[in-house]
Tab-separated table of C-alpha atoms in Angstrom:
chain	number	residue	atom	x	y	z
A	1	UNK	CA	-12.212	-20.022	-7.511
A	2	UNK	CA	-14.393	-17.261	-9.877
A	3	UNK	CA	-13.054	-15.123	-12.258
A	4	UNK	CA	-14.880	-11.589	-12.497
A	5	UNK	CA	-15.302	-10.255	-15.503
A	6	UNK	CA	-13.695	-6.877	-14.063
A	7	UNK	CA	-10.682	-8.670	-13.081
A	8	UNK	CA	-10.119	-10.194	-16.897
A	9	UNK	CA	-10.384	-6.625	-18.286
A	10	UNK	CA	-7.905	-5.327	-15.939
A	11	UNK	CA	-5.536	-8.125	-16.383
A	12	UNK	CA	-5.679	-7.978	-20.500
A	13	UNK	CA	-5.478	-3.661	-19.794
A	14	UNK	CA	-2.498	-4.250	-17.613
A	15	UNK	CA	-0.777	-6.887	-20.162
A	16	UNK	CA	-1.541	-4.443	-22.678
A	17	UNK	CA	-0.088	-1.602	-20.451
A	18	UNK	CA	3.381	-3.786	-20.301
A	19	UNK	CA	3.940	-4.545	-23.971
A	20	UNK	CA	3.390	-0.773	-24.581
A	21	UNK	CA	6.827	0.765	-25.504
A	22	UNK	CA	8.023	3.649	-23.041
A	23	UNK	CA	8.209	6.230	-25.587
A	24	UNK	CA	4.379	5.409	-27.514
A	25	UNK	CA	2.510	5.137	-23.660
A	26	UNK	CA	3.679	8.473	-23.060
A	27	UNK	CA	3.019	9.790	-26.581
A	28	UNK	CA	-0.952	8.541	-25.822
A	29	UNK	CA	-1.131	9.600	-22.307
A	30	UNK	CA	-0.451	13.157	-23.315
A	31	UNK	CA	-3.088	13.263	-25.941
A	32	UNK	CA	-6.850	13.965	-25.343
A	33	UNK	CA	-9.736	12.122	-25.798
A	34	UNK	CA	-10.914	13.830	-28.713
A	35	UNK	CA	-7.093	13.421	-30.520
A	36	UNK	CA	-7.134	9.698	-29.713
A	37	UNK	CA	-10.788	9.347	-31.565
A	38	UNK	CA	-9.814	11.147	-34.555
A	39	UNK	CA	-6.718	9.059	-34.390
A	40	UNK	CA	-8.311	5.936	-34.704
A	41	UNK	CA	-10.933	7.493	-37.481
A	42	UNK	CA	-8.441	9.779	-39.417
A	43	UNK	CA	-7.715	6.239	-41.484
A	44	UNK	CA	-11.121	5.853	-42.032
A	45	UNK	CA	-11.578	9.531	-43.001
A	46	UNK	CA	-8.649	9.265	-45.408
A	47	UNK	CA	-9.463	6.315	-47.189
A	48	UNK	CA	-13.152	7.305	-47.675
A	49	UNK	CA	-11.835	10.704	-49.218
A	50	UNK	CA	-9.795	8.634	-51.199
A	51	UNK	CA	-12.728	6.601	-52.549
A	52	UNK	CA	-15.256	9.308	-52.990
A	53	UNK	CA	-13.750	12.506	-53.554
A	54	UNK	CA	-10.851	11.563	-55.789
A	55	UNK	CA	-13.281	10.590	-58.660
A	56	UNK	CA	-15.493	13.150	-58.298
A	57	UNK	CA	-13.082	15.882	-58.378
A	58	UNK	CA	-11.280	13.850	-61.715
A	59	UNK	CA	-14.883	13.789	-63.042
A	60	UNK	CA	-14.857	17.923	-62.318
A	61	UNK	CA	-11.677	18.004	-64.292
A	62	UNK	CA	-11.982	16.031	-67.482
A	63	UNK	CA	-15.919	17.622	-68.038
A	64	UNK	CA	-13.765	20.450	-69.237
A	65	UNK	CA	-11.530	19.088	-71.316
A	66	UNK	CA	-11.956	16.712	-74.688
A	67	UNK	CA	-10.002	13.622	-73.115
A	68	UNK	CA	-11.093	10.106	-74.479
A	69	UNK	CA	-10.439	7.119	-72.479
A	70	UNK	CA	-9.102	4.743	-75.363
A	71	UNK	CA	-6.896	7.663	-76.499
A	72	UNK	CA	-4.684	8.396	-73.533
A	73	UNK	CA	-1.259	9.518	-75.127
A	74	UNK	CA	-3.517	12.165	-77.168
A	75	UNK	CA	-2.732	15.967	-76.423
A	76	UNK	CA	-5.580	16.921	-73.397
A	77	UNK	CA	-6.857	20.545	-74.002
A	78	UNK	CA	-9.345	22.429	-72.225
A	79	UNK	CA	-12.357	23.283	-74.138
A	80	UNK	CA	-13.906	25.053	-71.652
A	81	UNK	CA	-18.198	24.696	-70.727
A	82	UNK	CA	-18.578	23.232	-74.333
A	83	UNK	CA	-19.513	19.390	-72.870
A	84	UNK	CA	-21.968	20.903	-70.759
A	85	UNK	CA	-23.711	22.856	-73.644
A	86	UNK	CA	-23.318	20.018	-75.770
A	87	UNK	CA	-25.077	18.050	-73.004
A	88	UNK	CA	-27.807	20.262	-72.492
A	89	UNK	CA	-28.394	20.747	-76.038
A	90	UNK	CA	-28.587	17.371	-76.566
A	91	UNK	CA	-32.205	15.918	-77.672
A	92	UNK	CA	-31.268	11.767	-76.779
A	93	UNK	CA	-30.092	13.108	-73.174
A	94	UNK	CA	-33.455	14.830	-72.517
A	95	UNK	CA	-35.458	12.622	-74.030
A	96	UNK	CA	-33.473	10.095	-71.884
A	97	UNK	CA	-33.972	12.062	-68.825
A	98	UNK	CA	-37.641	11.821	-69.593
A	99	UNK	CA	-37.789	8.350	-69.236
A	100	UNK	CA	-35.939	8.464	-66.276
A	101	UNK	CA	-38.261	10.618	-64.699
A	102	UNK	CA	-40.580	8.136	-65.427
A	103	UNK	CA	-39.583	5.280	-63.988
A	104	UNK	CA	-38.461	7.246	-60.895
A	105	UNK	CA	-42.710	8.417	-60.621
A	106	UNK	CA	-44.476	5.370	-61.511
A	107	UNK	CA	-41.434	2.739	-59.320
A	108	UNK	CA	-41.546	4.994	-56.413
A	109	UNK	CA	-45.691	5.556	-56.281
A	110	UNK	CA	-46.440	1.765	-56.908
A	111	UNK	CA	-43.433	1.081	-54.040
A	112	UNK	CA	-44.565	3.096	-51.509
A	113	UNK	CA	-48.364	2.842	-51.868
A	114	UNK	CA	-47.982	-1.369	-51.911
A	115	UNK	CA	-45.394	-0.871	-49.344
A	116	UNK	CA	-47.166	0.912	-46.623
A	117	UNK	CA	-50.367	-1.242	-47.275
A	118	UNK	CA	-48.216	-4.455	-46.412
A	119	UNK	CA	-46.687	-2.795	-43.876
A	120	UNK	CA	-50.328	-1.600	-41.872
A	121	UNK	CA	-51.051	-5.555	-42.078
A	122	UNK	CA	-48.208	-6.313	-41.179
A	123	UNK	CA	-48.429	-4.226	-38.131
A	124	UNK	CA	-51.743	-5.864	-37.226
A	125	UNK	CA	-49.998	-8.954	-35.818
A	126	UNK	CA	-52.144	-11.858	-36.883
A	127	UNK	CA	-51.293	-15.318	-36.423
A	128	UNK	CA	-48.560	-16.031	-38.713
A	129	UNK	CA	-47.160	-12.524	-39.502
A	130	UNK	CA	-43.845	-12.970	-38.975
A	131	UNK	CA	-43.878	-15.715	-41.472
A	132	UNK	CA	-45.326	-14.242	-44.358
A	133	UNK	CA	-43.184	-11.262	-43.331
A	134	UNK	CA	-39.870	-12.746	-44.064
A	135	UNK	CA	-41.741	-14.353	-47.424
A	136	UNK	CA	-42.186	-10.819	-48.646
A	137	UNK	CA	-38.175	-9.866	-47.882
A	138	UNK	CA	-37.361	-12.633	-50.361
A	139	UNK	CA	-37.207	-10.384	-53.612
A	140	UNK	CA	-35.038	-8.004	-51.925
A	141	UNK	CA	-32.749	-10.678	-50.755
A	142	UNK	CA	-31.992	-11.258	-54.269
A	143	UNK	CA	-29.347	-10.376	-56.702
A	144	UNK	CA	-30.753	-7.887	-59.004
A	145	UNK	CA	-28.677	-10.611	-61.854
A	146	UNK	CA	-30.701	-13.183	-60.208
A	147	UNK	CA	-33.672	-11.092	-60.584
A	148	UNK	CA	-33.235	-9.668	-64.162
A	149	UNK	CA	-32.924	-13.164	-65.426
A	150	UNK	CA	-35.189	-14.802	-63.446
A	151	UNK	CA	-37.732	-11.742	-64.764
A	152	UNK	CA	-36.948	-11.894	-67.885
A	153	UNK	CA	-37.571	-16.072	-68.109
A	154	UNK	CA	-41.348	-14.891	-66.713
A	155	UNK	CA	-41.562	-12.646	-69.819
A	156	UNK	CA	-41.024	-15.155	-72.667
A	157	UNK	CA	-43.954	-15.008	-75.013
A	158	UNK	CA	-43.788	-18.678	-75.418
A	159	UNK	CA	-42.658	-20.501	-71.943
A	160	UNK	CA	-43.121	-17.434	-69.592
A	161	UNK	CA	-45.658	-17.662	-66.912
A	162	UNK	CA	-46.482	-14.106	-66.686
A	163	UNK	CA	-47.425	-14.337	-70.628
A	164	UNK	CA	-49.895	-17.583	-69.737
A	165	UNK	CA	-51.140	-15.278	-66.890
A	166	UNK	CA	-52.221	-12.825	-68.983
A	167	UNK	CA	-53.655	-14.832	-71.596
A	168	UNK	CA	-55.545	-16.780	-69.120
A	169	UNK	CA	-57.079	-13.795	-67.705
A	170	UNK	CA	-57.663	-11.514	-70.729
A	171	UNK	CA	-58.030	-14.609	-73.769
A	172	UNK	CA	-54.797	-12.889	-75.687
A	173	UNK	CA	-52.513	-15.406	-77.549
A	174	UNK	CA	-49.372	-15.539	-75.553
A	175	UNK	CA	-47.374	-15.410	-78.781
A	176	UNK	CA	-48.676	-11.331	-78.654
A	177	UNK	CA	-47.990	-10.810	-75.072
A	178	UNK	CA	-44.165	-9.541	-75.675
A	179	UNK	CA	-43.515	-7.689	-72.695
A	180	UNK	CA	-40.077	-6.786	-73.500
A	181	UNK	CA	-40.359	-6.745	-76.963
A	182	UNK	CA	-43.495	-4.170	-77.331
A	183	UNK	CA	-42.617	-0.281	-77.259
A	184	UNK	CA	-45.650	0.518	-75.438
A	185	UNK	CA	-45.098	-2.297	-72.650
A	186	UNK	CA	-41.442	-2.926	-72.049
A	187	UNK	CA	-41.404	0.330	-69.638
A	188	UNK	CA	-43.977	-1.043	-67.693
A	189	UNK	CA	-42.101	-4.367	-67.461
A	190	UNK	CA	-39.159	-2.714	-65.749
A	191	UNK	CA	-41.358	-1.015	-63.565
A	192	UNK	CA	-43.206	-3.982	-62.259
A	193	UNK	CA	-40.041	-6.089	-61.602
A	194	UNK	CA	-38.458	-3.026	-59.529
A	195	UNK	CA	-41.624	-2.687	-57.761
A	196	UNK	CA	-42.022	-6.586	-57.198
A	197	UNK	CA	-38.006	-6.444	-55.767
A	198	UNK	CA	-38.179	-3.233	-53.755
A	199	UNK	CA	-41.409	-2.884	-52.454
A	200	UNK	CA	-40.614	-5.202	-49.728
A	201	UNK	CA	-37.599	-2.761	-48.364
A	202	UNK	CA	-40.118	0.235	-47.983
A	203	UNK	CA	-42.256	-2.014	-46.489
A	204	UNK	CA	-39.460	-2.070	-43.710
A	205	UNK	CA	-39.393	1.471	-43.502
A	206	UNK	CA	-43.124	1.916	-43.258
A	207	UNK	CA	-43.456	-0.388	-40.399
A	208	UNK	CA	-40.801	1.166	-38.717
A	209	UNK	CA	-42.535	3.979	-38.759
A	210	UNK	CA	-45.750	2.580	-37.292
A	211	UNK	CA	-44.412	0.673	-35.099
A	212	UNK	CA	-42.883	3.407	-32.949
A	213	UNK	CA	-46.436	5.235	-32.916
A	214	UNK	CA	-47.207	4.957	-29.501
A	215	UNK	CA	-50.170	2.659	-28.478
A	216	UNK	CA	-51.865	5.322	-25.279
A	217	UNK	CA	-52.977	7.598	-28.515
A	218	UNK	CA	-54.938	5.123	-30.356
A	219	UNK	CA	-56.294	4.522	-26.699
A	220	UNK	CA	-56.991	7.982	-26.394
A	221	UNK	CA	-58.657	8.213	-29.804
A	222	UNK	CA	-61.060	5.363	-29.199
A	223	UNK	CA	-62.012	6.567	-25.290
A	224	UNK	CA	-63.284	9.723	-27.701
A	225	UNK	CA	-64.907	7.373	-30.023
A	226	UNK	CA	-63.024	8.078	-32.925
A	227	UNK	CA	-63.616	5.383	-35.671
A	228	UNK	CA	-61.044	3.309	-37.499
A	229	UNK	CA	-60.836	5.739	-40.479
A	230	UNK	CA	-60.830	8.486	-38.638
A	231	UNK	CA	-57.001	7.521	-36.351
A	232	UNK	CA	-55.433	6.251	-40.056
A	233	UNK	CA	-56.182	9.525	-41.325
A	234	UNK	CA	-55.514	11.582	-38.388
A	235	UNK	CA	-53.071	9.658	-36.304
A	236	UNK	CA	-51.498	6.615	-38.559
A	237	UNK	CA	-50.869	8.724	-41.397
A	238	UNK	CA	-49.394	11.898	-40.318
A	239	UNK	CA	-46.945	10.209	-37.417
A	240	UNK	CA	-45.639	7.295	-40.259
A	241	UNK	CA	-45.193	10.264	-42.788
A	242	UNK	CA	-41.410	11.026	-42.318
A	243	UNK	CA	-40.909	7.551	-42.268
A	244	UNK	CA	-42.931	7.406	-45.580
A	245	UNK	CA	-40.416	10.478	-47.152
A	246	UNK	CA	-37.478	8.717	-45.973
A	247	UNK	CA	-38.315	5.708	-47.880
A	248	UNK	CA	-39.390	7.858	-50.810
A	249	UNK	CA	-35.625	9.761	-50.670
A	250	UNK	CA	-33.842	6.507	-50.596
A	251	UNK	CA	-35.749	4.566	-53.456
A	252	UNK	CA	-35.856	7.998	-55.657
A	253	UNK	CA	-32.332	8.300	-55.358
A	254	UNK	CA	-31.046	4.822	-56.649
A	255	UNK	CA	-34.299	4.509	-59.435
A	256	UNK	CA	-32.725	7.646	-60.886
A	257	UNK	CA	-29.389	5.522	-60.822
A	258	UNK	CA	-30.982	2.576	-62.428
A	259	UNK	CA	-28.847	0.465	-64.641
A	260	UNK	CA	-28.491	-3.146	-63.969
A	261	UNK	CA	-31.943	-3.933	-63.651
A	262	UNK	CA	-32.592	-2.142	-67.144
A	263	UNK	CA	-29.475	-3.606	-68.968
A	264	UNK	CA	-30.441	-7.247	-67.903
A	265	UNK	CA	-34.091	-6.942	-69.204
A	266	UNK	CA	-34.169	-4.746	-72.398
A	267	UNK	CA	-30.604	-3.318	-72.784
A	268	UNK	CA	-32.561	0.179	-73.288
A	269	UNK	CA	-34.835	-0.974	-76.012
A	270	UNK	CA	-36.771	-1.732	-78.220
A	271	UNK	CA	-35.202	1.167	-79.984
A	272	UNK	CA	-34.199	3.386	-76.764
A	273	UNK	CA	-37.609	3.317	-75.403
A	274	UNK	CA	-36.125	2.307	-72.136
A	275	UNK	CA	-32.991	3.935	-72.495
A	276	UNK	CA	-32.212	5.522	-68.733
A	277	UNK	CA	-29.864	7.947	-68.191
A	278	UNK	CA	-27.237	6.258	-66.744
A	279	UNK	CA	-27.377	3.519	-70.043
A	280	UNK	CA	-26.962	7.147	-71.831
A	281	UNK	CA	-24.168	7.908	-69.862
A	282	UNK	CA	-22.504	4.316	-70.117
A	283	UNK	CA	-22.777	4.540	-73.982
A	284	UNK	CA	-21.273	7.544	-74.505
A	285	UNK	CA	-18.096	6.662	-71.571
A	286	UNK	CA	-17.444	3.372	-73.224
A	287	UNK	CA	-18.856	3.289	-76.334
A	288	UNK	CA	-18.346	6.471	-77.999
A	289	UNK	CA	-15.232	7.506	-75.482
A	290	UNK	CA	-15.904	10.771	-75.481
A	291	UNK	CA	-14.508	10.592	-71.507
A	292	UNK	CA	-15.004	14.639	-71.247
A	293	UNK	CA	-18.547	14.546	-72.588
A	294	UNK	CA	-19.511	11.690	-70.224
A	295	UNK	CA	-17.831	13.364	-67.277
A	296	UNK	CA	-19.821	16.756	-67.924
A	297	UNK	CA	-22.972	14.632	-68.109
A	298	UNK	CA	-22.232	12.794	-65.037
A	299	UNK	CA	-21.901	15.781	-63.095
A	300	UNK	CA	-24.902	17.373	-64.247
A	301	UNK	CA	-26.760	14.121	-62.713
A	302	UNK	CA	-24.805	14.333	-59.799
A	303	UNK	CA	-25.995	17.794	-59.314
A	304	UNK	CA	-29.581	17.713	-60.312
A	305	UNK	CA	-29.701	14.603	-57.550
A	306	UNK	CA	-28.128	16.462	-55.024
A	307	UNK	CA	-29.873	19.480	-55.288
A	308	UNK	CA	-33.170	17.851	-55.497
A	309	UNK	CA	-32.599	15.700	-52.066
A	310	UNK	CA	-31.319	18.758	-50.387
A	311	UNK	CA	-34.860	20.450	-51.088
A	312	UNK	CA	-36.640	16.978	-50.107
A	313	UNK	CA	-34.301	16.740	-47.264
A	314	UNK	CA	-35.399	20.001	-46.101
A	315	UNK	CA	-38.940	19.564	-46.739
A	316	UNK	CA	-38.503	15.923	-44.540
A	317	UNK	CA	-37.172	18.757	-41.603
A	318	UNK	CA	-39.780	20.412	-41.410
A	319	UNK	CA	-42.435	17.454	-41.226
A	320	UNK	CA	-40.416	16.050	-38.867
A	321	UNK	CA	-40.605	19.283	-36.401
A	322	UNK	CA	-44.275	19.735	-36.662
């Protein structure tokens, strides 16, 4: 005797059906399909609006007051737009926004220009691809602790491998090769370990992208003898280039979050060389407490991020529709 599938469903919708009470069956059979769905998503809705816009809008509130966090019996009062001219006004936040701006440049040119290179090889399928594909996921795989320590290990002047590297290559002791230590090259050492770690997931994005070019136009390109450099520049390039913004959007938006990476590496120095924006922010939340000035600041990031991917989202729009 066989069992059809069909005949299970009906049998668990009927059982089902039966342990319904009365009053709930008739409850759902007068609702439509569009009430049931938000029924079953209204939860999701709430507690997502819970999460997100709770925080925000207490952010909203305290930038416009002087409340401190490790004072929380003191009187609140309302000091109006004064955190966000203080912010503004203040030279350590710009120049700290300065260095943020450029790590987000040099992470997100080095990340996509090695990432769509080792994503056109990729693409080539030879023998062994998939192999060295998944060896090239491993440093995103990785805990950015994991990688911070493991990165900053490589560093050491005296044990570090990257230091014998470099002497090997250029003949400088490795007792002057201080990566972290140097004001001129710890920047660059952040930027090469978020490059090493995240080049590998625009890689994924970039041969998404050229994967779904489809094969009849390189066809047609060759029957009119077009050459190789020709169909990159005139076919691989243009069809992969939304796929190329996308990846751009998504890395810009968390290197101009970037925290853990820098904490675990040079904790913002030497000095406050590498000092990011969000280590700004951080310091004056939890070391400073001045909760109101830190709120005012955050929202000022959360703005300038916003509006900036709105214009790049935009500009992605109209790429996409040409």
């Amino acid at each position: 005797m066989t069992i059809s599938p069909t005949s299970i469903v009906d049998s668990a919708a009927a059982a089902t059906a039966r342990a319904t009470p009365t009053a709930l069956a008739r409850r759902v059979r007068g609702l439509s399909d569009r009430a049931i769905a938000w029924v079953f998503i209204a939860p999701a809705i709430i507690l997502l609006l819970a999460i997100n816009i709770f925080p925000l809008v207490w952010a909203i509130y305290l930038s416009f007051t002087n409340y401190r966090a490790n004072r929380p019996n003191a009187v609140v009062e309302t000091v109006g737009i004064r955190n966000y001219a203080r912010v503004l006004t203040d030279p350590d936040i710009w120049q700290a926004m300065q260095t943020t701006a450029h790590f987000v440049f040099w992470t997100i040119l080095l990340q996509t220009v090695i990432g769509f290179m080792l994503a056109y090889l990729i693409d080539r399928k030879f023998r062994g691809h998939a192999f060295w594909t998944t060896i090239i996921l491993i440093p995103m795989m990785l805990s950015p602790a994991v990688v911070g320590n493991f990165w900053r290990f490589l560093y050491e002047p005296q044990i570090g491998l990257f230091a014998y590297a470099v002497s090997l290559v250029s003949g400088i002791p490795t007792s002057e090769i201080r990566m972290l230590g140097d004001v001129s090259l710890a920047p660059w050492a952040i930027i090469i370990v978020d490059t090493w770690m995240w080049t590998p997931y625009v890689m994924l994005i970039c041969l998404a992208g050229l994967r779904s070019i489809p094969d009849y136009i390189y066809e047609a390109a060759e029957v009119d003898r077009a050459s190789a450099w020709r169909q990159f520049w005139s076919i691989t390039v243009p069809m992969a280039l939304p796929f190329i913004m996308l990846a751009v959007l998504f890395r810009g938006i968390e290197n101009f979050k970037m925290f853990d990476m820098v904490t675990l590496l040079t904790g913002g120095g030497p000095g406050s060389i590498t000092e990011v924006a969000s280590i700004t922010l951080k310091r004056a939340a939890f070391e400073s407490w001045a909760t109101g000035r830190a709120s005012a600041f955050a929202i000022i990031l959360f703005v300038a991020v916003f509006g900036l991917a709105n214009i790049y989202v935009k500009a992605l729009n109209k790429v996409k529709q040409r």
